[in-house]
Coordinates of C-alpha atoms and ligand atoms in Angstrom, one line a residue:
X1 CA 16.0 -20.3 16.4
X2 CA 16.1 -17.1 14.3
X3 CA 15.4 -13.7 15.9
X4 CA 11.7 -12.9 15.3
X5 CA 11.0 -10.3 12.7
X6 CA 9.2 -7.3 14.3
X7 CA 6.0 -6.5 12.6
X8 CA 3.7 -3.6 13.8
X9 CA 0.1 -3.3 12.6
X10 CA -2.0 -0.3 13.6
X11 CA -5.7 -1.0 12.8
X12 CA -5.6 -4.8 13.5
X13 CA -9.2 -5.1 14.6
X14 CA -10.7 -4.0 11.3
X15 CA -11.5 -5.9 8.1
X16 CA -8.1 -5.9 6.5
X17 CA -6.5 -6.6 9.9
X18 CA -8.6 -9.7 10.1
X19 CA -7.3 -11.0 6.8
X20 CA -3.6 -9.9 7.1
X21 CA -2.8 -11.0 10.6
X22 CA -3.3 -14.7 10.0
X23 CA -1.2 -14.6 6.9
X24 CA 1.6 -12.7 8.6
X25 CA 1.5 -15.0 11.5
X26 CA 1.6 -18.1 9.3
X27 CA 4.7 -17.1 7.4
X28 CA 3.0 -16.0 4.2
X29 CA 5.2 -13.0 4.0
X30 CA 8.6 -14.0 5.4
X31 CA 8.5 -17.7 4.9
X32 CA 8.0 -20.8 7.1
X33 CA 11.5 -20.5 8.7
X34 CA 11.2 -17.0 10.0
X35 CA 9.4 -16.4 13.3
X36 CA 7.5 -13.2 13.7
X37 CA 6.6 -10.9 16.5
X38 CA 3.3 -9.0 16.1
X39 CA 2.6 -5.7 17.8
X40 CA -1.0 -4.6 17.4
X41 CA -2.0 -1.0 17.9
X42 CA -5.8 -0.3 18.1
X43 CA -7.8 2.7 19.2
X44 CA -8.4 2.6 22.9
X45 CA -12.2 2.3 22.8
X46 CA -14.1 -0.7 24.3
X47 CA -15.4 -2.0 21.0
X48 CA -12.1 -2.0 19.2
X49 CA -10.3 -3.4 22.2
X50 CA -12.8 -6.2 22.5
X51 CA -12.6 -7.0 18.8
X52 CA -8.8 -7.0 19.0
X53 CA -9.0 -9.4 22.0
X54 CA -11.1 -11.8 19.9
X55 CA -8.7 -11.6 17.0
X56 CA -5.8 -12.4 19.2
X57 CA -7.7 -15.3 20.8
X58 CA -8.1 -16.7 17.3
X59 CA -4.5 -16.2 16.4
X60 CA -3.6 -18.2 19.6
X61 CA -6.0 -20.9 18.5
X62 CA -4.2 -21.3 15.1
X63 CA -1.1 -22.4 17.0
X64 CA 1.1 -21.1 14.2
X65 CA 4.7 -22.3 14.6
X66 CA 6.0 -19.1 13.2
X67 CA 4.1 -16.8 15.6
X68 CA 6.8 -16.3 18.3
X69 CA 5.0 -13.5 20.2
X70 CA 2.2 -11.0 20.0
X71 CA 1.0 -8.1 22.0
X72 CA -1.6 -5.4 22.0
X73 CA -0.5 -1.9 22.8
X74 CA -2.0 1.6 22.9
X75 CA 0.9 3.8 22.4
X76 CA 2.4 4.3 18.9
X77 CA 6.0 4.7 20.2
X78 CA 5.6 1.3 22.0
X79 CA 4.0 -0.2 18.9
X80 CA 7.0 0.9 16.7
X81 CA 9.8 0.1 19.1
X82 CA 12.4 -1.7 17.0
X83 CA 9.8 -2.3 14.3
X84 CA 11.1 -3.6 11.0
X85 CA 7.9 -4.0 9.0
X86 CA 5.0 -1.7 9.6
X87 CA 1.5 -1.8 8.0
X88 CA -0.3 1.4 8.6
X89 CA -3.8 0.2 8.1
X90 CA -6.0 2.0 10.6
X91 CA -7.3 5.3 9.2
X92 CA -10.3 7.6 9.7
X93 CA -13.0 6.6 7.1
X94 CA -14.9 9.3 5.3
X95 CA -18.0 10.2 7.3
X96 CA -21.3 11.7 6.1
X97 CA -20.9 15.2 4.8
X98 CA -17.1 15.0 5.0
X99 CA -15.3 16.7 2.1
X100 CA -12.0 15.3 0.8
X101 CA -10.1 18.1 2.5
X102 CA -11.8 17.1 5.9
X103 CA -10.8 13.6 5.3
X104 CA -7.2 14.6 4.6
X105 CA -7.2 16.7 7.7
X106 CA -8.7 14.0 9.9
X107 CA -6.1 11.6 8.8
X108 CA -3.2 14.0 8.9
X109 CA -3.3 13.9 12.7
X110 CA -3.2 10.1 12.8
X111 CA -0.3 9.9 10.3
X112 CA 1.6 12.8 12.0
X113 CA 1.5 10.9 15.3
X114 CA 2.5 7.7 13.7
X115 CA 5.3 9.3 11.6
X116 CA 6.7 10.9 14.8
X117 CA 6.6 7.6 16.7
X118 CA 8.3 5.8 13.8
X119 CA 11.0 8.5 13.8
X120 CA 11.5 8.0 17.5
X121 CA 11.3 4.2 17.8
X122 CA 11.4 2.1 14.7
X123 CA 14.4 0.3 13.2
X124 CA 16.4 2.7 11.0
X125 CA 15.8 0.4 8.1
X126 CA 12.1 0.0 8.7
X127 CA 9.7 -0.6 5.8
X128 CA 6.5 1.3 6.3
X129 CA 3.6 0.5 4.0
X130 CA 0.6 2.9 4.3
X131 CA -2.7 1.2 3.4
X132 CA -5.2 3.5 5.2
X133 CA -6.7 6.0 2.8
X134 CA -6.0 8.5 1.3
X135 CA -2.8 6.3 1.4
X136 CA -0.5 8.3 -0.9
X137 CA -1.0 11.5 1.0
X138 CA -1.0 9.7 4.4
X139 CA 2.4 8.3 3.5
X140 CA 3.5 11.8 2.5
X141 CA 2.5 13.2 5.9
X142 CA 4.0 10.3 7.8
X143 CA 7.5 10.6 6.3
X144 CA 7.5 14.4 6.7
X145 CA 7.2 13.8 10.4
X146 CA 10.0 11.2 10.4
X147 CA 13.0 13.4 9.5
X148 CA 15.5 10.9 10.9
X149 CA 14.3 8.1 8.6
X150 CA 15.0 8.0 4.9
X151 CA 11.8 8.9 3.0
X152 CA 12.5 5.7 1.0
X153 CA 11.5 3.8 4.2
X154 CA 7.9 4.8 3.4
X155 CA 5.6 3.7 0.6
X156 CA 1.8 3.5 0.0
X157 CA -0.2 0.6 -1.4
X158 CA -1.1 0.6 -5.1
X159 CA -0.3 -3.1 -5.5
X160 CA -4.0 -3.9 -5.2
X161 CA -4.7 -1.7 -8.2
X162 CA -1.8 -3.4 -10.1
X163 CA -3.2 -6.9 -9.1
X164 CA -6.6 -5.9 -10.3
X165 CA -5.2 -4.8 -13.6
X166 CA -3.4 -8.1 -14.0
X167 CA -6.6 -10.0 -13.2
X168 CA -8.5 -8.1 -15.8
X169 CA -5.9 -8.8 -18.5
X170 CA -5.8 -12.5 -17.5
X171 CA -9.6 -12.8 -17.8
X172 CA -9.7 -11.0 -21.1
X173 CA -7.0 -13.0 -22.7
X174 CA -7.7 -16.3 -20.9
X175 CA -4.0 -16.5 -20.0
X176 CA -2.7 -17.3 -16.5
X177 CA -1.8 -14.4 -14.2
X178 CA 1.7 -15.8 -13.9
X179 CA 2.3 -15.2 -17.7
X180 CA 1.6 -11.4 -17.3
X181 CA 4.5 -9.1 -16.7
X182 CA 5.2 -5.4 -16.8
X183 CA 1.8 -3.9 -15.8
X184 CA 2.2 -0.7 -13.9
X185 CA -0.1 1.7 -12.2
X186 CA 0.8 5.4 -11.9
X187 CA -0.3 8.1 -9.6
X188 CA -2.9 8.2 -6.9
X189 CA -4.9 5.4 -5.3
X190 CA -8.1 7.0 -6.5
X191 CA -10.2 7.0 -9.6
X192 CA -7.6 9.2 -11.3
X193 CA -5.0 6.4 -11.3
X194 CA -3.4 5.4 -14.6
X195 CA -3.1 1.6 -15.1
X196 CA -0.6 1.3 -17.9
X197 CA -0.2 -1.7 -20.2
X198 CA 2.1 -0.2 -22.8
X199 CA 5.1 -2.3 -21.6
X200 CA 3.1 -5.3 -20.4
X201 CA 3.6 -8.7 -21.9
X202 CA 1.4 -11.8 -21.8
X203 CA 3.3 -15.0 -22.3
X204 CA 5.9 -13.0 -24.0
X205 CA 3.6 -11.1 -26.4
X206 CA 2.9 -7.4 -26.1
X207 CA -0.4 -7.0 -24.2
X208 CA -1.3 -4.2 -26.7
X209 CA -1.3 -6.8 -29.5
X210 CA -3.7 -9.0 -27.6
X211 CA -6.3 -6.5 -26.4
X212 CA -7.8 -3.7 -28.5
X213 CA -7.7 0.0 -27.7
X214 CA -11.5 0.2 -27.3
X215 CA -11.5 -2.5 -24.6
X216 CA -8.5 -0.8 -22.9
X217 CA -10.2 2.6 -22.9
X218 CA -13.8 1.8 -22.4
X219 CA -13.6 -1.3 -20.1
X220 CA -10.2 -1.9 -18.6
X221 CA -9.4 1.6 -17.3
X222 CA -12.7 2.3 -15.6
X223 CA -13.0 -1.3 -14.3
X224 CA -9.6 -1.1 -12.6
X225 CA -10.1 2.4 -11.3
X226 CA -13.5 1.8 -9.8
X227 CA -13.0 -1.8 -8.7
X228 CA -13.1 -0.8 -5.0
X229 CA -16.6 0.7 -5.4
X230 CA -17.8 -2.4 -7.4
X231 CA -16.6 -4.7 -4.5
X232 CA -18.5 -2.5 -2.0
X233 CA -21.6 -2.7 -4.1
X234 CA -21.3 -6.5 -4.4
X235 CA -20.5 -7.5 -0.9
X236 CA -21.6 -4.5 1.1
X237 CA -18.1 -4.0 2.5
X238 CA -14.9 -2.7 1.1
X239 CA -12.1 -4.9 -0.2
X240 CA -10.3 -6.7 2.7
X241 CA -8.8 -10.1 1.8
X242 CA -7.5 -8.8 -1.6
X243 CA -6.1 -5.7 0.1
X244 CA -4.4 -7.8 2.7
X245 CA -3.0 -10.1 0.0
X246 CA -1.7 -7.1 -2.0
X247 CA -0.1 -5.6 1.2
X248 CA 1.8 -8.9 1.7
X249 CA 2.8 -9.0 -2.0
X250 CA 4.1 -5.4 -1.7
X251 CA 6.1 -5.9 1.5
X252 CA 7.5 -9.3 0.4
X253 CA 8.8 -7.9 -2.9
X254 CA 10.1 -4.8 -1.2
X255 CA 12.1 -6.7 1.3
X256 CA 13.2 -9.8 -0.6
X257 CA 13.5 -8.2 -4.1
X258 CA 11.3 -8.7 -7.1
X259 CA 13.8 -10.8 -9.1
X260 CA 14.0 -8.2 -11.8
X261 CA 10.2 -8.0 -12.2
X262 CA 8.6 -4.5 -12.4
X263 CA 6.2 -4.0 -9.6
X264 CA 4.0 -1.0 -8.7
X265 CA 4.7 0.9 -5.4
X266 CA 3.6 4.4 -4.5
X267 CA 7.0 6.0 -3.4
X268 CA 8.3 9.5 -2.8
X269 CA 9.1 10.8 -6.2
X270 CA 12.7 11.6 -7.1
X271 CA 11.5 14.0 -9.8
X272 CA 11.5 11.4 -12.6
X273 CA 9.0 12.0 -15.4
X274 CA 8.4 15.5 -14.1
X275 CA 6.5 14.2 -11.1
X276 CA 7.2 16.7 -8.4
X277 CA 9.9 15.5 -6.0
X278 CA 8.6 14.2 -2.7
X279 CA 5.0 13.4 -3.5
X280 CA 4.1 9.8 -3.0
X281 CA 3.2 8.5 -6.4
X282 CA 2.4 5.1 -7.9
X283 CA 5.3 4.2 -10.1
X284 CA 7.0 1.2 -11.6
X285 CA 9.9 0.0 -9.5
X286 CA 12.3 -2.9 -9.4
X287 CA 13.0 -4.1 -5.8
X288 CA 16.7 -5.0 -5.5
X289 CA 16.7 -6.8 -2.2
X290 CA 17.2 -5.8 1.5
X291 CA 14.4 -3.3 1.3
X292 CA 15.9 -1.3 -1.6
X293 CA 14.2 -0.4 -4.9
X294 CA 14.9 1.6 -8.0
X295 CA 12.3 3.6 -9.9
X296 CA 12.2 2.4 -13.5
X297 CA 13.6 5.1 -15.8
X298 CA 13.4 6.1 -19.4
X299 CA 9.8 5.1 -20.0
X300 CA 8.2 6.8 -23.0
X301 CA 4.6 7.8 -22.9
X302 CA 2.0 8.0 -25.6
X303 CA 0.2 11.4 -25.6
X304 CA -2.9 9.8 -24.0
X305 CA -0.7 8.1 -21.4
X306 CA 1.1 11.3 -20.6
X307 CA -2.2 13.1 -20.2
X308 CA -3.4 10.4 -17.8
X309 CA -0.2 10.6 -15.7
X310 CA -0.4 14.5 -15.6
X311 CA -4.0 14.3 -14.4
X312 CA -3.4 11.9 -11.5
X313 CA -0.2 13.7 -10.5
X314 CA -2.1 17.0 -10.4
X315 CA -4.5 15.4 -8.0
X316 CA -1.6 14.3 -5.7
X317 CA -0.1 17.8 -5.9
X318 CA -3.4 19.3 -4.9
X319 CA -3.6 16.9 -1.9
X320 CA -0.1 17.8 -0.9
X321 CA -1.0 21.5 -1.0
X322 CA -4.1 20.8 1.1
X323 CA -2.0 19.2 3.8
X324 CA 1.0 21.6 3.5
X325 CA 0.0 23.7 6.5
X326 CA -0.3 20.5 8.6
X327 CA 3.3 19.4 7.8
X328 CA 5.0 22.7 8.1
X329 CA 7.5 22.6 11.0
Ligands
LIG1 P1 -11.9 -1.0 9.1 O1 -12.7 0.2 9.4 O2 -12.6 -2.3 9.1 O3 -10.7 -1.1 10.2 C1 -9.9 0.0 10.5 C2 -9.4 -0.3 11.9 O4 -8.4 0.7 12.2 C3 -10.4 -0.3 13.0 O5 -10.3 -1.4 13.8 C4 -10.1 1.0 13.7 O6 -10.5 1.0 15.1 C5 -8.6 1.1 13.5 N1 -8.0 2.5 13.7 C6 -8.5 3.6 13.2 N2 -7.7 4.6 13.5 C7 -6.7 4.1 14.2 C8 -5.5 4.6 14.8 N3 -5.3 5.9 14.8 N4 -4.7 3.8 15.4 C9 -4.9 2.4 15.5 N5 -6.0 1.9 14.9 C10 -6.9 2.7 14.3 O7 -11.2 -0.6 7.7 P2 -10.5 -1.6 6.7 O8 -11.5 -2.2 5.8 O9 -9.6 -2.6 7.5 O10 -9.6 -0.6 5.9 C11 -8.5 0.1 6.4 C12 -8.1 1.2 5.5 O11 -7.6 0.6 4.3 C13 -9.1 2.2 5.1 O12 -8.6 3.5 5.2 C14 -9.4 1.8 3.7 O13 -9.9 2.9 2.9 C15 -8.0 1.4 3.2 N6 -7.9 0.6 2.0 C16 -6.9 0.9 1.2 C17 -6.7 0.1 0.0 C18 -5.5 0.4 -0.8 O14 -5.4 -0.2 -1.9 N7 -4.6 1.3 -0.5 C19 -7.6 -0.9 -0.4 C20 -8.5 -1.4 0.7 C21 -9.0 -0.4 1.7 O15 -10.0 0.3 1.1

């Protein structure tokens, strides 16, 4: 029997938690031969605790052969003890009258605590995926509070944005999603993101030959960037199953490698493309296996593409400036 992979999930009693846990437990991320151990960290209030208890009862009732163990904990250091894969899902949602700066500040304390606990307790090769919004800057805060871990252990989720972009291209061209390669989403997981199809191919043909510029500018870009809001409008709740699925795609590729495929991850910038070093920015990467990745280099931008990249990077820089006093030692 293989040693169970240690997976920690803060925020397990929420919507995304309810979608992701069953897939993690069933082997959707690490395969049917890899047992998993789930450590679930919720807020210590009666409603969340009761909801988590119900989720764990359902996980029990699935009798997944791959679920070797599972426990609920209240202390982040206990949650991350030896953790190899961490999904930071729980975050403070934006409340009425809250400005973006208030939201950044409210989340800073959560991600500071979690960053410190990861620093103290997690595997030195841990893979931390920040899903809770504002995810790029939350990841930035978390890794700044984990000085003994490589910043490359941290990333934020923009795979859902990339998956949404692929889905729109597939629908427009009536081609299967598996025939689409090379879509990348730059920048912030916000409306400023830059979904980029300049290097994308669909069944081997350049995407830019199959869709026209007007569709790209007037339909594709705003549809991808505002898809989260459209989901809320349609179902009265934010994306959950698609977010969970993207989180699994992200972590699976990150750990196993992407077989040479370009995938989108928000990662600490190494200064490529003039993106200030350290900010957590959506970028095209190739995952090379064992949790390693390389940022794709030498991409040339159109003038419009460069302007879009600059705009979304400027937003990330502003967010990093807002939280700067909160991460100063
Ligand atoms: P829910 O409000 O349904 O669930 C969040 C859960 O986290 C709750 O059970 C809450 O008690 C718990 N929680 C909050 N603070 C915690 C803490 N400090 N420690 C442990 N648990 C804590 O939200 P859900 O729909 O699951 O979304 C979770 C986060 O994902 C939100 O911030 C949301 O904005 C973000 N999203 C990010 C996406 C992305 O692509 N990066 C897309 C989907 C989603 O919008």
